[in-house]
Coordinates of C-alpha atoms in Angstrom, one line a residue:
X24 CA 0.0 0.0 0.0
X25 CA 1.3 3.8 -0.5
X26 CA -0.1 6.9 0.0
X27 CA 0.6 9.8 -1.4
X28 CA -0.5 13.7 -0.4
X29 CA 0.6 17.1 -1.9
X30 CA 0.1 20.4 -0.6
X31 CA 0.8 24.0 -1.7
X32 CA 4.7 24.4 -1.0
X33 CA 5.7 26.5 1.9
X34 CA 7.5 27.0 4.9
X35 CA 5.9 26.3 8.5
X36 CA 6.7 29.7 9.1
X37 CA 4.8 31.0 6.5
X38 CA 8.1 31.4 4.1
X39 CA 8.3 30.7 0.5
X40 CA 10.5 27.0 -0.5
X41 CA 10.6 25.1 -3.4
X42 CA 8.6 22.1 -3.6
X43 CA 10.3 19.5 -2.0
X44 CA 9.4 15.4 -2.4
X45 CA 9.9 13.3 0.3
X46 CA 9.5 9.9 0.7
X47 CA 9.4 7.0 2.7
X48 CA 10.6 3.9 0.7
X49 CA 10.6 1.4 3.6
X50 CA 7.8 1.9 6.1
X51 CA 5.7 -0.4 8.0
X52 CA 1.9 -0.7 8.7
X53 CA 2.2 1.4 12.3
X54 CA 4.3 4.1 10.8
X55 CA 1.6 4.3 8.1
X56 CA -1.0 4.9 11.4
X57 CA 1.7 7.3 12.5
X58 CA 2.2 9.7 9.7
X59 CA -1.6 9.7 8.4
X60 CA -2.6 12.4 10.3
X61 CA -1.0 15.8 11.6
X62 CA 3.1 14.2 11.2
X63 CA 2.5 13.4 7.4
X64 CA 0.8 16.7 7.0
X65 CA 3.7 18.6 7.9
X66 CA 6.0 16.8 5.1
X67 CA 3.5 17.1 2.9
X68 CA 3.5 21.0 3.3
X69 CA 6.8 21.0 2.1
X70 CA 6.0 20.2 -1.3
X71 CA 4.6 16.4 -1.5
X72 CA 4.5 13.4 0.6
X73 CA 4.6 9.9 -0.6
X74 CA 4.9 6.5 1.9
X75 CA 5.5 2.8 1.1
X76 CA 4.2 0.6 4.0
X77 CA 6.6 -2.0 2.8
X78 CA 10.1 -2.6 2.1
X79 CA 11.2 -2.7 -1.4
X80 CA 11.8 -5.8 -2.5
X81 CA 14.5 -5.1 -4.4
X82 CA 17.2 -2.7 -5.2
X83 CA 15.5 -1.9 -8.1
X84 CA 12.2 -0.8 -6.7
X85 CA 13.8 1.1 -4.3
X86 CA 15.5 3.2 -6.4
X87 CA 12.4 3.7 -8.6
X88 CA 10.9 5.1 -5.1
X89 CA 12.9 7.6 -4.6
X90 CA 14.8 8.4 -7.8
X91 CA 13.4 12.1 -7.6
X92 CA 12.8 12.4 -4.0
X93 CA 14.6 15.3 -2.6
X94 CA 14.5 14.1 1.2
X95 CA 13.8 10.6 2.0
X96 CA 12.7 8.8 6.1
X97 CA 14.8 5.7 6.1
X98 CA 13.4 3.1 8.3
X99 CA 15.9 0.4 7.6
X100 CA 19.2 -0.2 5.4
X101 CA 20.2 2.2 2.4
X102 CA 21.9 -0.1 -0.1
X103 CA 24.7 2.0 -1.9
X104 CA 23.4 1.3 -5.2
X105 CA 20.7 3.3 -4.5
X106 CA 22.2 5.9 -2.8
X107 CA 24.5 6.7 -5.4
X108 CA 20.9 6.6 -8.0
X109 CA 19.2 9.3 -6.4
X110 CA 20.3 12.1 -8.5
X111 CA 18.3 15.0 -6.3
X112 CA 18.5 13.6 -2.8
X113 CA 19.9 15.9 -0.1
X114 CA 18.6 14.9 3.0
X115 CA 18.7 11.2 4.6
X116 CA 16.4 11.1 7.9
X117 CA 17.4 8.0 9.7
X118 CA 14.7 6.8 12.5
X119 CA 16.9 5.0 14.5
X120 CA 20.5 6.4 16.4
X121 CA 22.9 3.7 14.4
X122 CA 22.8 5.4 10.9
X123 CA 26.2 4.5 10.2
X124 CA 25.6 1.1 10.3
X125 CA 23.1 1.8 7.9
X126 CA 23.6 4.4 5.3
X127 CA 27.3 5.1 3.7
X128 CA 28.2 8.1 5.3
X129 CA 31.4 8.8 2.9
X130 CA 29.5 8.3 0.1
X131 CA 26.5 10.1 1.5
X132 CA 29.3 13.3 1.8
X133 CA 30.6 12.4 -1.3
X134 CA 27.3 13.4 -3.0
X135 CA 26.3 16.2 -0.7
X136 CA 23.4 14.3 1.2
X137 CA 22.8 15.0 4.9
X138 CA 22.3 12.0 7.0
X139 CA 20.2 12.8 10.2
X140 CA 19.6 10.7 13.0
X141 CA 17.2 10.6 16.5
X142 CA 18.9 10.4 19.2
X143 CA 17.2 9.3 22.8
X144 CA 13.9 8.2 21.1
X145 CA 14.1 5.1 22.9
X146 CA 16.0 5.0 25.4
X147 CA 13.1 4.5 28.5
X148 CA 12.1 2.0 25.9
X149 CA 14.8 0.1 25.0
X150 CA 16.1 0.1 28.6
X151 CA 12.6 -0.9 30.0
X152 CA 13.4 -4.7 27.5
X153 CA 16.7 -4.8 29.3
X154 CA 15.2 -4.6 32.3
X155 CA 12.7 -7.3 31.2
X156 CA 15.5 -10.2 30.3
X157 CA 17.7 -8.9 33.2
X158 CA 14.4 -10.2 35.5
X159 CA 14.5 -13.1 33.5
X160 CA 17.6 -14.4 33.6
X161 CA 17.6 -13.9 37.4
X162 CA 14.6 -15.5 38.5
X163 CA 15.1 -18.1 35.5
X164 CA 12.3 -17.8 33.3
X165 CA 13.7 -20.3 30.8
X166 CA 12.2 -22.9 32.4
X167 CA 8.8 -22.1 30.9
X168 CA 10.5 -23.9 28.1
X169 CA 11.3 -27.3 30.0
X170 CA 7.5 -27.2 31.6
X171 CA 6.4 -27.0 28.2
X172 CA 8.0 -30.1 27.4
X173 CA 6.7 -31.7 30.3
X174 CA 9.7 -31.2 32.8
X175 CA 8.9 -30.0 36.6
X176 CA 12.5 -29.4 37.3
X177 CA 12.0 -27.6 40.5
X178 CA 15.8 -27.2 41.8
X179 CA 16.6 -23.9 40.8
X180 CA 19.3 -21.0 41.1
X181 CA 16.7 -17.8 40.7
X182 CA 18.0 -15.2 43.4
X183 CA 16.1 -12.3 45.3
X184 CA 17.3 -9.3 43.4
X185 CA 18.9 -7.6 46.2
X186 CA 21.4 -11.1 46.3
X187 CA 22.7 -9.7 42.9
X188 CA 25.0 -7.3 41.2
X189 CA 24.3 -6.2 37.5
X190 CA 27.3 -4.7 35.8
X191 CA 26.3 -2.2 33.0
X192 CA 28.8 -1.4 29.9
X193 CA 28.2 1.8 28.6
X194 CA 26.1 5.0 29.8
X195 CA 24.2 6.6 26.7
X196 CA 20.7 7.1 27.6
X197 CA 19.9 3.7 27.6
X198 CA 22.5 2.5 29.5
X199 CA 21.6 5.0 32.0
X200 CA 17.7 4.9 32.7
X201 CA 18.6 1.3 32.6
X202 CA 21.1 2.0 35.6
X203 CA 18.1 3.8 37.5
X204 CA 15.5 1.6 36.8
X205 CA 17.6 -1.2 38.8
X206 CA 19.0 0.9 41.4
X207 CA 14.8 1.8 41.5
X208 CA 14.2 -2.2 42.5
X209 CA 17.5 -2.5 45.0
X210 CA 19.7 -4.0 42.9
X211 CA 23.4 -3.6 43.1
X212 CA 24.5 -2.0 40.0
X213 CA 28.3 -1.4 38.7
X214 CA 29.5 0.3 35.4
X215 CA 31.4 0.9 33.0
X216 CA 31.7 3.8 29.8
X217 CA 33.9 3.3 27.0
X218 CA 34.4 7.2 26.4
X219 CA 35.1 7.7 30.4
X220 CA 36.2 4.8 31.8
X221 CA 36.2 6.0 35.2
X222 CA 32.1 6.5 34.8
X223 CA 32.4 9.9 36.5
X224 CA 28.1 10.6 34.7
X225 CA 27.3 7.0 36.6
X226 CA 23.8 7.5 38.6
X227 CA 23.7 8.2 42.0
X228 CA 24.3 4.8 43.8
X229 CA 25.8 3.2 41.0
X230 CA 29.9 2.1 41.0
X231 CA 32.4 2.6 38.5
X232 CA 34.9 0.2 38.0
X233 CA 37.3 -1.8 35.4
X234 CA 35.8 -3.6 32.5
X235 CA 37.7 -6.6 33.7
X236 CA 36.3 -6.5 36.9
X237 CA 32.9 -5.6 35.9
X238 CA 33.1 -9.0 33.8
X239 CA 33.9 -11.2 36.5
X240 CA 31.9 -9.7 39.6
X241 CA 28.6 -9.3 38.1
X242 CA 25.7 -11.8 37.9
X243 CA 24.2 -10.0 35.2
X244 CA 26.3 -8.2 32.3
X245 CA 24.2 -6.1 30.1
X246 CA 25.5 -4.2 26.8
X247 CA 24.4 -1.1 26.1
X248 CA 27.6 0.9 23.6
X249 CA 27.3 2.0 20.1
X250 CA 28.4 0.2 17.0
X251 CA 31.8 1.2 15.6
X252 CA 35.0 0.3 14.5
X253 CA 36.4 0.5 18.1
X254 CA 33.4 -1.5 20.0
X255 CA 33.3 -4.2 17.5
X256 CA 33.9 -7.5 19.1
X257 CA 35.2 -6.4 22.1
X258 CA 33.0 -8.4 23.8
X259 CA 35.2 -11.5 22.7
X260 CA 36.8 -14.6 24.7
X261 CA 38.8 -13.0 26.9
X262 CA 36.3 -11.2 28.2
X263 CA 33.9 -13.6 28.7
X264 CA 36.5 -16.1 30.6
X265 CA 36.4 -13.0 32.7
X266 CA 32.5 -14.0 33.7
X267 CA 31.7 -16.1 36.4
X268 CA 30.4 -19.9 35.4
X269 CA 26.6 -18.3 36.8
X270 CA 26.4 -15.0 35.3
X271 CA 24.3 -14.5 32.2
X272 CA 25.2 -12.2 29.1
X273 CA 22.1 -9.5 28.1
X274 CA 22.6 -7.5 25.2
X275 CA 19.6 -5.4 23.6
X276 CA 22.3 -3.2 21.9
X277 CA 24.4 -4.1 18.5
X278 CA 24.8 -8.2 18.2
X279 CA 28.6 -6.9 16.8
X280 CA 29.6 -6.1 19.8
X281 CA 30.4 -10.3 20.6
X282 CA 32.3 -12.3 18.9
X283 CA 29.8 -14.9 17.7
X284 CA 31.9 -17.5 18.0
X285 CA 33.2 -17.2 21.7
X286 CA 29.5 -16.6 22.7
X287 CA 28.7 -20.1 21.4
X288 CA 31.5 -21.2 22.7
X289 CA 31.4 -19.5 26.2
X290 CA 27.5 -21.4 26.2
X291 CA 29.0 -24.9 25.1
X292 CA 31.4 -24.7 27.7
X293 CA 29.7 -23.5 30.5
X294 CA 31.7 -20.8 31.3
X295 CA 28.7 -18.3 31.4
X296 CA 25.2 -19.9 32.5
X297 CA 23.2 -18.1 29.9
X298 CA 22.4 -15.2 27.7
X299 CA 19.0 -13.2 26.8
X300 CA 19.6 -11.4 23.4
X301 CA 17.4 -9.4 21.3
X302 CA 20.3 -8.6 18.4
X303 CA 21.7 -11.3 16.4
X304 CA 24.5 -11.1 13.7
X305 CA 21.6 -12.5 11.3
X306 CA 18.3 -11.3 11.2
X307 CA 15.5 -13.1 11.7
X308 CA 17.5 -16.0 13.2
X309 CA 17.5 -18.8 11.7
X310 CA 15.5 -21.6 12.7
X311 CA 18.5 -24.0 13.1
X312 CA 20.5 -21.6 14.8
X313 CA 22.8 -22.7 17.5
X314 CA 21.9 -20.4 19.9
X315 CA 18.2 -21.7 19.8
X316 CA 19.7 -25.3 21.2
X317 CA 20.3 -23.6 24.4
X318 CA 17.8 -23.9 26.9
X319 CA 19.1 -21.0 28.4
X320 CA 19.1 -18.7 25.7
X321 CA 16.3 -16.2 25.5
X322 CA 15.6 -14.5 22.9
X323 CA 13.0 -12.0 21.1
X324 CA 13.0 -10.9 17.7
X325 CA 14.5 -7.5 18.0
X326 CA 11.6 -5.7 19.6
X327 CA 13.1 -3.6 22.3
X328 CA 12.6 -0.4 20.6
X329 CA 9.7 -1.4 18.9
X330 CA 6.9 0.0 20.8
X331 CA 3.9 2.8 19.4
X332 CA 5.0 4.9 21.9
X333 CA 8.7 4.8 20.7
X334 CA 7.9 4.7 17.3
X335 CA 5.7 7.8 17.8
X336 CA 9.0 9.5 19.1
X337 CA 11.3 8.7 16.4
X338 CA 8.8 9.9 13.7
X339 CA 8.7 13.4 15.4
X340 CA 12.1 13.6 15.5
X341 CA 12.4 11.8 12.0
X342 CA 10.0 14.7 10.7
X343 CA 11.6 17.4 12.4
X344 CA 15.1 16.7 11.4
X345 CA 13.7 17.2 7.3
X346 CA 11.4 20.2 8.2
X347 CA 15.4 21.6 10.0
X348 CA 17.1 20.8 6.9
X349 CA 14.9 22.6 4.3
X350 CA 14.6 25.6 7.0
X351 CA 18.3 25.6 6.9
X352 CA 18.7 24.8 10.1
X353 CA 20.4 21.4 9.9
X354 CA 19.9 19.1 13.3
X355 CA 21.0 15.9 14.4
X356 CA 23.5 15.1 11.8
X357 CA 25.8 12.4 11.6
X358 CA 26.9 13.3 8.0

């Protein structure tokens, strides 16, 4: 399904601008709810609106999408083919935080394009789902699987949450409401920030210490760092021989940040107890995947952020980052 609106071009300020075409190539059925009313009608002021409530399903289509689009929303990845076939494009609007890992930014300043992003959109959200696998993994929730099978395995290690100490690895917004909302239930929290080591922004109650020694006093490690050249894989063997043969692994960040291999690995062996992920290296997982042989592997489909009320926030700021752009008043770039 698409829709399409027009309106006479002008500026919200009453201004005169060219007529501008934006587009959203790759949307989904609750952005379409989203950006039918008073959203959509503010791109469609600029000049005309047009929205795709499903992905292209192929390069080709989605180039013939936006091949005369002058701003586009991106929900999802921008191959470089069609980047580089966009002739008028100026202005990318990512809805997300991690448009590098998304969009060529090189190219995209190759050709002139702004790349935009929306920052803290979700960060109450996304922290809230680490929350909800944190509780999980400590009062063992995996067993729902083993009843289902007809196992009453009663001999359990779930702990009261004040018995246990959650170290947190990185303090974005996420990584910090997620620090509060434990501290909030009593729980003994410990950080770590790439940028700062020393934590100094850590929540009131929280401790700062090594990564090291965050990895092997915690019962709980949870991931919350960015996606670059510099956090990729750090999360890798030595590391994890770090953890402690009952701590668990949550990560509701970048599935990059581990090394695939020593996660598997780390499970086989027993050297961590478990994991509850919501990022995988491949997306959707694969039915035979070795991580779904684990009984105490958790995993949901990478939903954390995916919520109306999140959604609803990263279309504002999706939409206000074009409207900023073709004011002249550029914000939230990354490119």
């Amino acid at each position: 399904m698409t829709f399409t609106g027009t309106a006479t071009p002008g500026r919200r300020d009453g201004g005169p601008v060219g007529a501008q075409r934006i587009v959203f190539a790759d949307g989904d059925p609750l952005a379409a709810e989203l950006l039918a009313g008073e959203l959509g009608q503010r791109l469609e002021s600029l000049g005309s609106f047009e929205f795709h409530s499903q992905a292209p399903t192929s390069n080709e289509e989605f180039i013939d999408r936006i091949k005369d689009a002058d701003g586009i929303l991106l929900g999802w990845h921008l191959p470089l083919e069609v980047l580089r076939s966009a002739p008028k494009l100026k202005v990318v609007s990512f809805t997300g935080t991690g448009a590098a890992n998304f969009v060529d930014l090189g190219v995209a300043s190759e050709r002139g394009i702004a790349v935009t992003n929306t920052p803290g959109y979700a960060d109450q959200t996304v922290a809230e789902h680490a929350l909800a696998l944190t509780l999980a993994t400590i009062k063992q929730l995996h067993t729902d699987r083993a009843v289902r099978e007809g196992k009453w395995e009663t001999a359990t290690t779930s702990r009261d949450l004040a018995d246990v100490t959650v170290g947190v690895v990185g303090l974005g917004g996420i990584g910090r409401r997620f620090v509060e909302l434990l501290l909030a239930l009593g729980i003994r929290v410990q950080c770590w920030n790439r940028d700062r080591p020393g934590a100094p922004n850590a929540p009131r109650g929280a401790i700062a210490v090594p990564l090291e020694e965050l990895m092997a006093t915690s019962d709980v490690v949870s991931l919350h760092l960015g996606l670059n050249e510099q956090t990729r894989g750090m999360i890798g063997s030595d590391l994890l021989q770090c953890m402690r043969p009952s701590s668990a692994l949550v990560n509701t960040a970048r599935a990059e940040l581990i090394e695939r291999a020593a996660l598997l690995d780390a499970l086989d062996s027993g050297r961590i107890a478990s994991a509850a992920l919501d990022v995988f290296h491949e997306e959707p997982l694969a039915a035979d995947d070795p991580l779904l042989q684990h009984a105490n592997v958790l995993v949901t489909p990478h939903i954390g952020s995916l919520t109306k009320g999140a959604t609803r926030r990263v279309l504002e700021i999706a939409v206000e980052n074009i409207e900023a752009f073709f004011d002249g008043v550029p914000r939230n770039l990354v490119s």
